[in-house]
Coordinates of C-alpha atoms in Angstrom, one line a residue:
X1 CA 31.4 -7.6 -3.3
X2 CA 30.9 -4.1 -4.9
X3 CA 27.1 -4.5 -4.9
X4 CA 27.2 -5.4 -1.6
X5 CA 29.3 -2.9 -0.3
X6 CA 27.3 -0.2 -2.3
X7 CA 24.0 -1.3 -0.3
X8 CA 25.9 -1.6 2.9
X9 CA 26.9 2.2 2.2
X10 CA 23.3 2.9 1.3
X11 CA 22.3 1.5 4.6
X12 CA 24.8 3.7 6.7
X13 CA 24.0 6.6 4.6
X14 CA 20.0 5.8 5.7
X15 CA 21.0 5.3 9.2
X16 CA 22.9 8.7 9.4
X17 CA 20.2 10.7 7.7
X18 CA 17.6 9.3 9.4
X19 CA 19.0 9.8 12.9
X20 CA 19.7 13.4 11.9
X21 CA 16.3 13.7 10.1
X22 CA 14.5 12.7 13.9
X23 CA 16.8 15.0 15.5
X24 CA 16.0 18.2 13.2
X25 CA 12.1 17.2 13.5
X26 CA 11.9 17.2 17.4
X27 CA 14.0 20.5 17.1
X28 CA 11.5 22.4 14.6
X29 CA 8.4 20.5 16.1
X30 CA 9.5 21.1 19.4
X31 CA 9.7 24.8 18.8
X32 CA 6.3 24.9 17.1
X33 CA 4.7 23.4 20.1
X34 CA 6.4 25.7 22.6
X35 CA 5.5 29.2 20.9
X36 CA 2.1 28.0 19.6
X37 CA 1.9 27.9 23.2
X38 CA 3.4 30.3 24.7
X39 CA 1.0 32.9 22.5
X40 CA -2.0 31.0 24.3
X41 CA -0.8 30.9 27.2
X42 CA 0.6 35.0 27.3
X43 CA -1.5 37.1 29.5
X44 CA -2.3 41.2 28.5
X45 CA -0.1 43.5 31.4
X46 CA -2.4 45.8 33.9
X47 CA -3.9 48.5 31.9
X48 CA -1.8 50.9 32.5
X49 CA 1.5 49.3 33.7
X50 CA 4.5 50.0 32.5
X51 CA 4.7 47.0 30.0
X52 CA 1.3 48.4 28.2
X53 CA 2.9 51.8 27.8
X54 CA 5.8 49.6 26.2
X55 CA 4.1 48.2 24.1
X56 CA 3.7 44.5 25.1
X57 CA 0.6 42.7 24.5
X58 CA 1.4 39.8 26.4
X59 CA 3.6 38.1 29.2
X60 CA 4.0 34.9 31.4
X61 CA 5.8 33.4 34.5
X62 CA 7.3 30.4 34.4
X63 CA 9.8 28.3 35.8
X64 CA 12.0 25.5 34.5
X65 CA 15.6 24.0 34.7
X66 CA 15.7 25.7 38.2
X67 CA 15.4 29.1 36.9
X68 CA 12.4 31.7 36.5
X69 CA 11.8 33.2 32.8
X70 CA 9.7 36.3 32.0
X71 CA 9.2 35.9 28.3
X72 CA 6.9 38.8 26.6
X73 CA 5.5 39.7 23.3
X74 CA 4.8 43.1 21.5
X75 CA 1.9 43.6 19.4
X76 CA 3.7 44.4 16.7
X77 CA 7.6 45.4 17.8
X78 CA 9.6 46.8 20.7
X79 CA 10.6 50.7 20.7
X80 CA 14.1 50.0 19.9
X81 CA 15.7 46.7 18.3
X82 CA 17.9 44.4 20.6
X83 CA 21.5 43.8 19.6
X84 CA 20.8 40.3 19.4
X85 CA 18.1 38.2 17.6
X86 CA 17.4 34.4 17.8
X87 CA 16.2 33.8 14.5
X88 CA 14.0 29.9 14.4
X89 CA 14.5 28.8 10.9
X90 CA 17.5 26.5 10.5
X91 CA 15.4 23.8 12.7
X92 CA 13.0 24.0 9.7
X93 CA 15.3 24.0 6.9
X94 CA 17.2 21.1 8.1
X95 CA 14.3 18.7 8.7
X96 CA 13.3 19.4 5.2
X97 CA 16.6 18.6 3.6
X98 CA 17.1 15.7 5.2
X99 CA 13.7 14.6 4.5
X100 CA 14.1 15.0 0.9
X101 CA 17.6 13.5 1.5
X102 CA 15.7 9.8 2.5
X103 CA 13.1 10.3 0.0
X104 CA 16.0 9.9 -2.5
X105 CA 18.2 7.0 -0.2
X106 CA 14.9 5.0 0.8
X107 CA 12.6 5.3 -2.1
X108 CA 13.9 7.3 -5.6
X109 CA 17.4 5.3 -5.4
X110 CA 15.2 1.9 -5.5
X111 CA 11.9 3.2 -7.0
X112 CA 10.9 0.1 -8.9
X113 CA 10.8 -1.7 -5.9
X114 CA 9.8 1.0 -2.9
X115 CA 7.6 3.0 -5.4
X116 CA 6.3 0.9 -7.9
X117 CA 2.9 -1.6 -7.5
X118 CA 1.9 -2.8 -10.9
X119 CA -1.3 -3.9 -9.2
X120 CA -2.0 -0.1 -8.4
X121 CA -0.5 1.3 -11.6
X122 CA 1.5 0.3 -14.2
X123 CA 4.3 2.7 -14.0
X124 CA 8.3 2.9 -14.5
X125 CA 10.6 3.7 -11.6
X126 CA 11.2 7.5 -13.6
X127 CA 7.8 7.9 -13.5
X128 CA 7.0 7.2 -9.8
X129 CA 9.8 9.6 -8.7
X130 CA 8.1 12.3 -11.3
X131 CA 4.8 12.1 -9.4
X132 CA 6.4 11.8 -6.0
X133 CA 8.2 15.2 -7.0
X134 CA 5.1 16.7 -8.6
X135 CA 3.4 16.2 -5.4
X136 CA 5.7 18.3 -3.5
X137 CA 5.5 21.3 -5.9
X138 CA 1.3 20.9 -6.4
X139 CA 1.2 20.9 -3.0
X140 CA 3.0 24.1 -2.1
X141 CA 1.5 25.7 -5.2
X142 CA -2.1 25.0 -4.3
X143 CA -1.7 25.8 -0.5
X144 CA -0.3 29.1 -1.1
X145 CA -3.1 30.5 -3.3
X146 CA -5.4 29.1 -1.3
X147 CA -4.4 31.0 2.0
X148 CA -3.5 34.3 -0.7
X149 CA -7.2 34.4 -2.0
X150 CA -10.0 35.4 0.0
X151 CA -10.7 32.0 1.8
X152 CA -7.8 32.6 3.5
X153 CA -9.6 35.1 5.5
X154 CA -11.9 32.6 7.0
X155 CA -9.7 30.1 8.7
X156 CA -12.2 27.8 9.6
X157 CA -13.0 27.0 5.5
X158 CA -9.7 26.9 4.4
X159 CA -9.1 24.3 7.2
X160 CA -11.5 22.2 5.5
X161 CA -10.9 23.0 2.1
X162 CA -7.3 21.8 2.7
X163 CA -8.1 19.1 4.3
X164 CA -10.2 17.9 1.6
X165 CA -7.2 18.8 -0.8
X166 CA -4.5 16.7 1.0
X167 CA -7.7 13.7 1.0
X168 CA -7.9 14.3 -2.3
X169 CA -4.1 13.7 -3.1
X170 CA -3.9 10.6 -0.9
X171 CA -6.5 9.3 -2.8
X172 CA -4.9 9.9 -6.1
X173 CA -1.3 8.9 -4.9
X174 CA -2.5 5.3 -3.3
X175 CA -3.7 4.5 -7.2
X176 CA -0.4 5.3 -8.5
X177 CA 2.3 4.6 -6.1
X178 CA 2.8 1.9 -3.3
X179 CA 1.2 2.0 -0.5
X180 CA 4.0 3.0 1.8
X181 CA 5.4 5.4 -0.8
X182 CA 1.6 6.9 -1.1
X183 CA 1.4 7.5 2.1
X184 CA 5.3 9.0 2.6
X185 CA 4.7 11.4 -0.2
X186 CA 1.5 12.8 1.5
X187 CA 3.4 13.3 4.8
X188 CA 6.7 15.0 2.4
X189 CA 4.2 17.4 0.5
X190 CA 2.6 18.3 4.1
X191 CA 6.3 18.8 5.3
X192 CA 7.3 21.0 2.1
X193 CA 3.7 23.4 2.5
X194 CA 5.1 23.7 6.2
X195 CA 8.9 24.6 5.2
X196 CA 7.0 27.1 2.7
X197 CA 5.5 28.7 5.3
X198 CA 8.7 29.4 7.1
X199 CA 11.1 30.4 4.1
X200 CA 8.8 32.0 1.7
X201 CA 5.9 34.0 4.3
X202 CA 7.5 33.6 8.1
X203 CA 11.0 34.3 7.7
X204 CA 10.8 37.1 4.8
X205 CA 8.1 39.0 7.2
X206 CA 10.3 39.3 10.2
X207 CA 12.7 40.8 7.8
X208 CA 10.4 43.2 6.9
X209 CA 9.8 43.9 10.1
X210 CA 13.3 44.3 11.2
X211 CA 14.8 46.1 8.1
X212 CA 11.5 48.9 9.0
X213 CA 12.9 49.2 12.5
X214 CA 16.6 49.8 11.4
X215 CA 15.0 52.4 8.6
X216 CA 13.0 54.4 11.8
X217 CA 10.1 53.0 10.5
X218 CA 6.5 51.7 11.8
X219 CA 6.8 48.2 11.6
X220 CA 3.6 46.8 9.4
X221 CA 1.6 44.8 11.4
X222 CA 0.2 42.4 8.5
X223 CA 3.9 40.6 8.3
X224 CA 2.9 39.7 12.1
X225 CA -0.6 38.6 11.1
X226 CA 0.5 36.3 8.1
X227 CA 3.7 34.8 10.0
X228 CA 0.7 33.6 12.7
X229 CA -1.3 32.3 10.1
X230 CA 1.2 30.1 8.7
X231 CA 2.7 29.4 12.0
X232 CA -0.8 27.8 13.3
X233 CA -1.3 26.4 10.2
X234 CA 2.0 24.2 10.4
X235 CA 0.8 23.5 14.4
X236 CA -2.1 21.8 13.2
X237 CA 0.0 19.6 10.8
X238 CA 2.3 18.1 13.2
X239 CA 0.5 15.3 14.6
X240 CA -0.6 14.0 10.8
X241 CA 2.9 14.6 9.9
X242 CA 4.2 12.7 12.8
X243 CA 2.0 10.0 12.4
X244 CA 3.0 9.8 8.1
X245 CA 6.7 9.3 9.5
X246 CA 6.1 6.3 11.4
X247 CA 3.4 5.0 9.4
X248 CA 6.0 2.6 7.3
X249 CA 6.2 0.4 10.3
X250 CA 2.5 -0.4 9.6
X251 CA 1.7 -2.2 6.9
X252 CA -2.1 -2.3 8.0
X253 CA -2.7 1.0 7.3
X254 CA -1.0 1.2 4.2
X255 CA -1.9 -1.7 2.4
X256 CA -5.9 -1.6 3.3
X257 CA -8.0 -1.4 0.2
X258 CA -9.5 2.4 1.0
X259 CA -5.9 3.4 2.3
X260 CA -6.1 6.4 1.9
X261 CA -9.8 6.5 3.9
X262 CA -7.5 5.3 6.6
X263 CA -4.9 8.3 6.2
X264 CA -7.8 10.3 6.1
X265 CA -9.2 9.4 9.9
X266 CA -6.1 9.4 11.5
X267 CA -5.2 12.8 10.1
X268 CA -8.2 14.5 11.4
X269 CA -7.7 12.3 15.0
X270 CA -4.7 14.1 15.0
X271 CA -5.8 17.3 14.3
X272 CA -8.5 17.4 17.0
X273 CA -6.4 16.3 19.6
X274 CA -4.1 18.8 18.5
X275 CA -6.9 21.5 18.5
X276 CA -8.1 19.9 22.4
X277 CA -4.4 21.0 23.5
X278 CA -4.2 24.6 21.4
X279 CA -7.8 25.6 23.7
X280 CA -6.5 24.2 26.8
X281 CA -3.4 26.7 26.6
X282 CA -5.7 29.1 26.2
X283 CA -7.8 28.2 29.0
X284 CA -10.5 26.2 27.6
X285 CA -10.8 22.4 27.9
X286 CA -13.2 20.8 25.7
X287 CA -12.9 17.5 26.0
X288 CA -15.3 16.7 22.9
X289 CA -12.0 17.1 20.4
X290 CA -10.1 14.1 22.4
X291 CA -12.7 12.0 22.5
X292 CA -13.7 12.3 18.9
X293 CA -10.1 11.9 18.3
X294 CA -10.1 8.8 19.7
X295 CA -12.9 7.2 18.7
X296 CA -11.8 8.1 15.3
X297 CA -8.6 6.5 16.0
X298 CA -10.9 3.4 17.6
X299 CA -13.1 3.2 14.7
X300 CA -10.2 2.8 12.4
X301 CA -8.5 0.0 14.2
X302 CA -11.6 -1.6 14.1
X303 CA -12.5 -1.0 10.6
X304 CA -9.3 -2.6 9.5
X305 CA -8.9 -5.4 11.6
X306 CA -7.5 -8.7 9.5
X307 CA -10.3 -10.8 9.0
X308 CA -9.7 -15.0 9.6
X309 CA -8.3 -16.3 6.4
X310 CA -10.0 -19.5 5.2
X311 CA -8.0 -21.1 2.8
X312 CA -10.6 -23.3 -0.1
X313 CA -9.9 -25.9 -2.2
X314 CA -11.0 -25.8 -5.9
X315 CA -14.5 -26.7 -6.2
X316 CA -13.6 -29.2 -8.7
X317 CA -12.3 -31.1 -5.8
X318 CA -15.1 -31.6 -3.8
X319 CA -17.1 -32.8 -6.3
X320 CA -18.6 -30.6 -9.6
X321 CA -20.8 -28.0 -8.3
X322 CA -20.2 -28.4 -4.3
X323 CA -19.3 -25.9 -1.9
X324 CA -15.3 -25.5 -1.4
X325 CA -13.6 -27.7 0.9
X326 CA -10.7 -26.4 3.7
X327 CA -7.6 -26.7 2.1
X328 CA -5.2 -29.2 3.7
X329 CA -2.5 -27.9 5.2
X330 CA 0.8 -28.6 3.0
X331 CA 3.8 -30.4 4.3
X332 CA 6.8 -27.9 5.8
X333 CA 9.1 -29.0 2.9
X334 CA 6.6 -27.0 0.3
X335 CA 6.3 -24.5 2.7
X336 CA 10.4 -23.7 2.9
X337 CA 10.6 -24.4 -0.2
X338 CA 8.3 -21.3 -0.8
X339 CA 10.1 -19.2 1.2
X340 CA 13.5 -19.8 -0.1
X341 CA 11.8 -18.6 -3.5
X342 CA 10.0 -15.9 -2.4
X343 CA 11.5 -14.4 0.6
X344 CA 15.2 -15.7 1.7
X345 CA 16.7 -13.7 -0.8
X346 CA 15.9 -10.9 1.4
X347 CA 15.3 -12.4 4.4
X348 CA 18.7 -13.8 4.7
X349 CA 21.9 -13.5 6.8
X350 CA 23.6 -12.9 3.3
X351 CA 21.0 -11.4 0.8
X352 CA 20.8 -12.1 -2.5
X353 CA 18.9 -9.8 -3.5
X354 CA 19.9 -6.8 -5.0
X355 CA 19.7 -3.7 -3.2
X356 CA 20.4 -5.8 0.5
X357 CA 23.3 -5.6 2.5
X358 CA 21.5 -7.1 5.4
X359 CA 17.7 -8.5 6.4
X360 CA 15.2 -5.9 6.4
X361 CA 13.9 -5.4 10.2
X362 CA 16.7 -8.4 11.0
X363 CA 14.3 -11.5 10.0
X364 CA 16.1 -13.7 8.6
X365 CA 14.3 -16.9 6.8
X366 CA 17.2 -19.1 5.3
X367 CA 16.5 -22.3 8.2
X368 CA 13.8 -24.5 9.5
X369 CA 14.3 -23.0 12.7
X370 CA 14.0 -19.4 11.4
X371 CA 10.8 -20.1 9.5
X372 CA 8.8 -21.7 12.2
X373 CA 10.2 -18.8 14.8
X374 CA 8.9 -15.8 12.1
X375 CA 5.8 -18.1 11.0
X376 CA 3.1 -15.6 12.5
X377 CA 4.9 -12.4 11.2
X378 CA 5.4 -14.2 7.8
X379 CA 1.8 -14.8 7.5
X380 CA 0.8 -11.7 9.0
X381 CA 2.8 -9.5 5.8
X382 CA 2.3 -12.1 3.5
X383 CA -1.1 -13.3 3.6
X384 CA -3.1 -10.5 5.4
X385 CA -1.0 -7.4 4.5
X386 CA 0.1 -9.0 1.4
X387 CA 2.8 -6.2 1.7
X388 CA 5.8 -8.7 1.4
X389 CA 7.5 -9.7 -0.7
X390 CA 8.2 -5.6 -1.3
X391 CA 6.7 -4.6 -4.4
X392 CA 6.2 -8.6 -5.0
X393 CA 9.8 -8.5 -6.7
X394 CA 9.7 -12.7 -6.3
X395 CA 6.5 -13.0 -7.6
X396 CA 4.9 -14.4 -4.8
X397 CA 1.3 -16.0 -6.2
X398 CA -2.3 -16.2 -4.2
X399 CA -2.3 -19.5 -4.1
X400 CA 1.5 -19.8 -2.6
X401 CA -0.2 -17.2 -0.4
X402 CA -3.3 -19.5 0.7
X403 CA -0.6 -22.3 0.7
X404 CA 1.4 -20.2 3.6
X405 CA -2.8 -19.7 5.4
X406 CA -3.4 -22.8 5.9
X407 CA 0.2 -24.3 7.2
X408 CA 0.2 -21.6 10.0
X409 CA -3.2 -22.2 11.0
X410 CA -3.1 -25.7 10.9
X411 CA -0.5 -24.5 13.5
X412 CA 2.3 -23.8 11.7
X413 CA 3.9 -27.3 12.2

């Protein structure tokens, strides 16, 4: 009873941080959308007019909620400071936290099983969490040099560059984690370089800028310049971030051989449509990024389609030296009885396993009835994801696996 009421607390403690975890993202996202925006969107006042002579490099109408707004933005700062500022930082800080807060609940709590794949590398719980942590930090680390040294001048290259970087770690993450926790970590060291951005480069430059202003001083436009850079940069990564944070609901990206070829695509989909949208404020529709963005996204689906399983017999069988033979389909008998082994203990309206409170995504597998209604997703994550049983706790086998092919298409009778 104490096991089980420590998962069921884990459970709520994952529902409550997750909810709060969506709720922070759409906040900070939200906000990044709207100003990257509104600075393409701006238009420069009448040469001139009265706004030029104060100073503002850029305004716009526009109307929402049944009211008219006039927002405008200074070159560098307004002649005097207003009595109130709204700072945009917390939005930031708290999608972080409680992103780091269900790396521990979902995958450093249970690491062995959400971390560990000792077909990909042969590693200890302790030592998943250690390269899921490292991540974070390397990727901060590198980031920041790279946009402090020269190349970050050139925007265009250090797009690239860092794109090739984040690849690179993908690559290096899906041979030493789990899939899923590969491809979580990339999205949480993209999420930590963009909560960098705003605590160590956006936020300390608009403090510079105000603290010069209550001193009587110029304001130096290169805090203005770097808070852009940064606040572009973490545009671009939205839609790959986005993306990372559903992408445990699909096990076929994940679990495909060259997974991290698959993060890849999709990443640079998102960053072209996200590009497409960033010209259109400005006034420019090329429809070339969408489109490559889509086929991208079209080329990968394809790419990892699941190919028919064709369950063989031994050679042996057929005769010495013959081709193999389809397998027959086994009675349902061997196939419950394979997955009350193998999968019931999760799948279960009391778990057994250790770590459950209740089925994962509600499937429950413990009757007749339950297996033939869940046959197709059962062999859809068992035999052509081959992401279930989680981290194979049970010991699943191939051949249960081929056993579990040819029962449902023999029609899963």
């Amino acid at each position: 009873m104490e096991a089980l009421l420590v998962s069921y607390g884990i459970d709520w403690a994952n529902l409550l941080v997750r909810w709060l975890h969506l709720i922070t993202g759409i906040a900070w996202i939200g906000a990044s959308f709207y100003f990257v925006w509104l600075d393409n969107s701006i238009r420069p006042p009448k040469p001139g007019s009265d706004l030029e002579k104060k100073g503002v490099s850029g305004e716009l109408w526009a109307v929402h909620g049944g009211g008219f707004y006039n927002p405008q933005k200074y070159l560098v700062a307004p002649a005097e400071l207003p009595e109130e500022l709204h700072w945009f930082k917390w939005e930031a800080y708290a999608t972080w936290i409680t992103g780091v807060a269900m790396l521990f609940i979902v995958y450093y709590f249970n690491a062995s099983a959400m971390m560990v794949d000792k077909s990909v590398a042969n590693l200890t719980g302790p030592e998943a969490v250690g390269v899921g942590i490292g991540t974070l930090v390397l990727g901060w680390i590198v980031y920041d040099l790279l946009c402090k040294s020269p190349l970050g001048k050139r925007e265009g290259l250090l797009g690239l560059v860092m794109f090739v970087f984040i690849v690179a770690v993908a690559y290096l993450l899906t041979h030493l984690l789990s899939g899923r926790a590969a491809y979580i970590h990339v999205g949480a060291m993209i999420g930590t370089i963009m909560v960098g951005n705003v605590l160590m480069v956006i936020i300390p430059g608009q403090r510079k800028l105000v603290e010069a202003m209550k001193a009587g001083r110029s304001p130096d436009p290169i805090h203005g310049r770097k808070g852009k850079q940064r606040s572009v940069h973490n545009n671009y990564f939205t839609l790959p971030i986005l993306f990372i944070m559903i992408s445990n609901h699909y096990a076929m990206t994940y679990t495909h051989a060259h997974s991290w070829l698959v993060l890849a695509a999709i990443m640079a989909a998102g960053v072209l449509i996200r590009h497409f949208f960033n010209l259109r404020h400005k006034g420019k529709v090329s429809v070339g990024y969408p489109i490559a963005g889509v086929v991208l996204l079209l080329a990968v689906a394809v790419a990892i389609a699941p190919r028919p399983v064709a369950p063989a017999a031994p050679a042996a069988s057929a005769g010495e030296g013959a081709a193999p033979v389809a397998a027959a389909a086994p009675d349902f008998a061997r196939i419950q009885a394979i997955v009350t082994q193998r999968c019931a203990s999760c799948h279960s309206d009391k778990p057994t396993q250790a770590g459950f409170a209740t089925a994962p995504a509600g499937m429950m597998l413990q009757t007749p009835e339950l297996i033939h209604q869940h046959a197709a997703k059962v062999f859809q994550r068992a035999v052509q994801t081959k992401d279930m049983p989680l981290a194979n706790m049970t010991q699943m086998t191939d051949a249960e696996r081929a056993e579990l092919a040819a029962w449902f298409q023999a029609g899963a009778k």
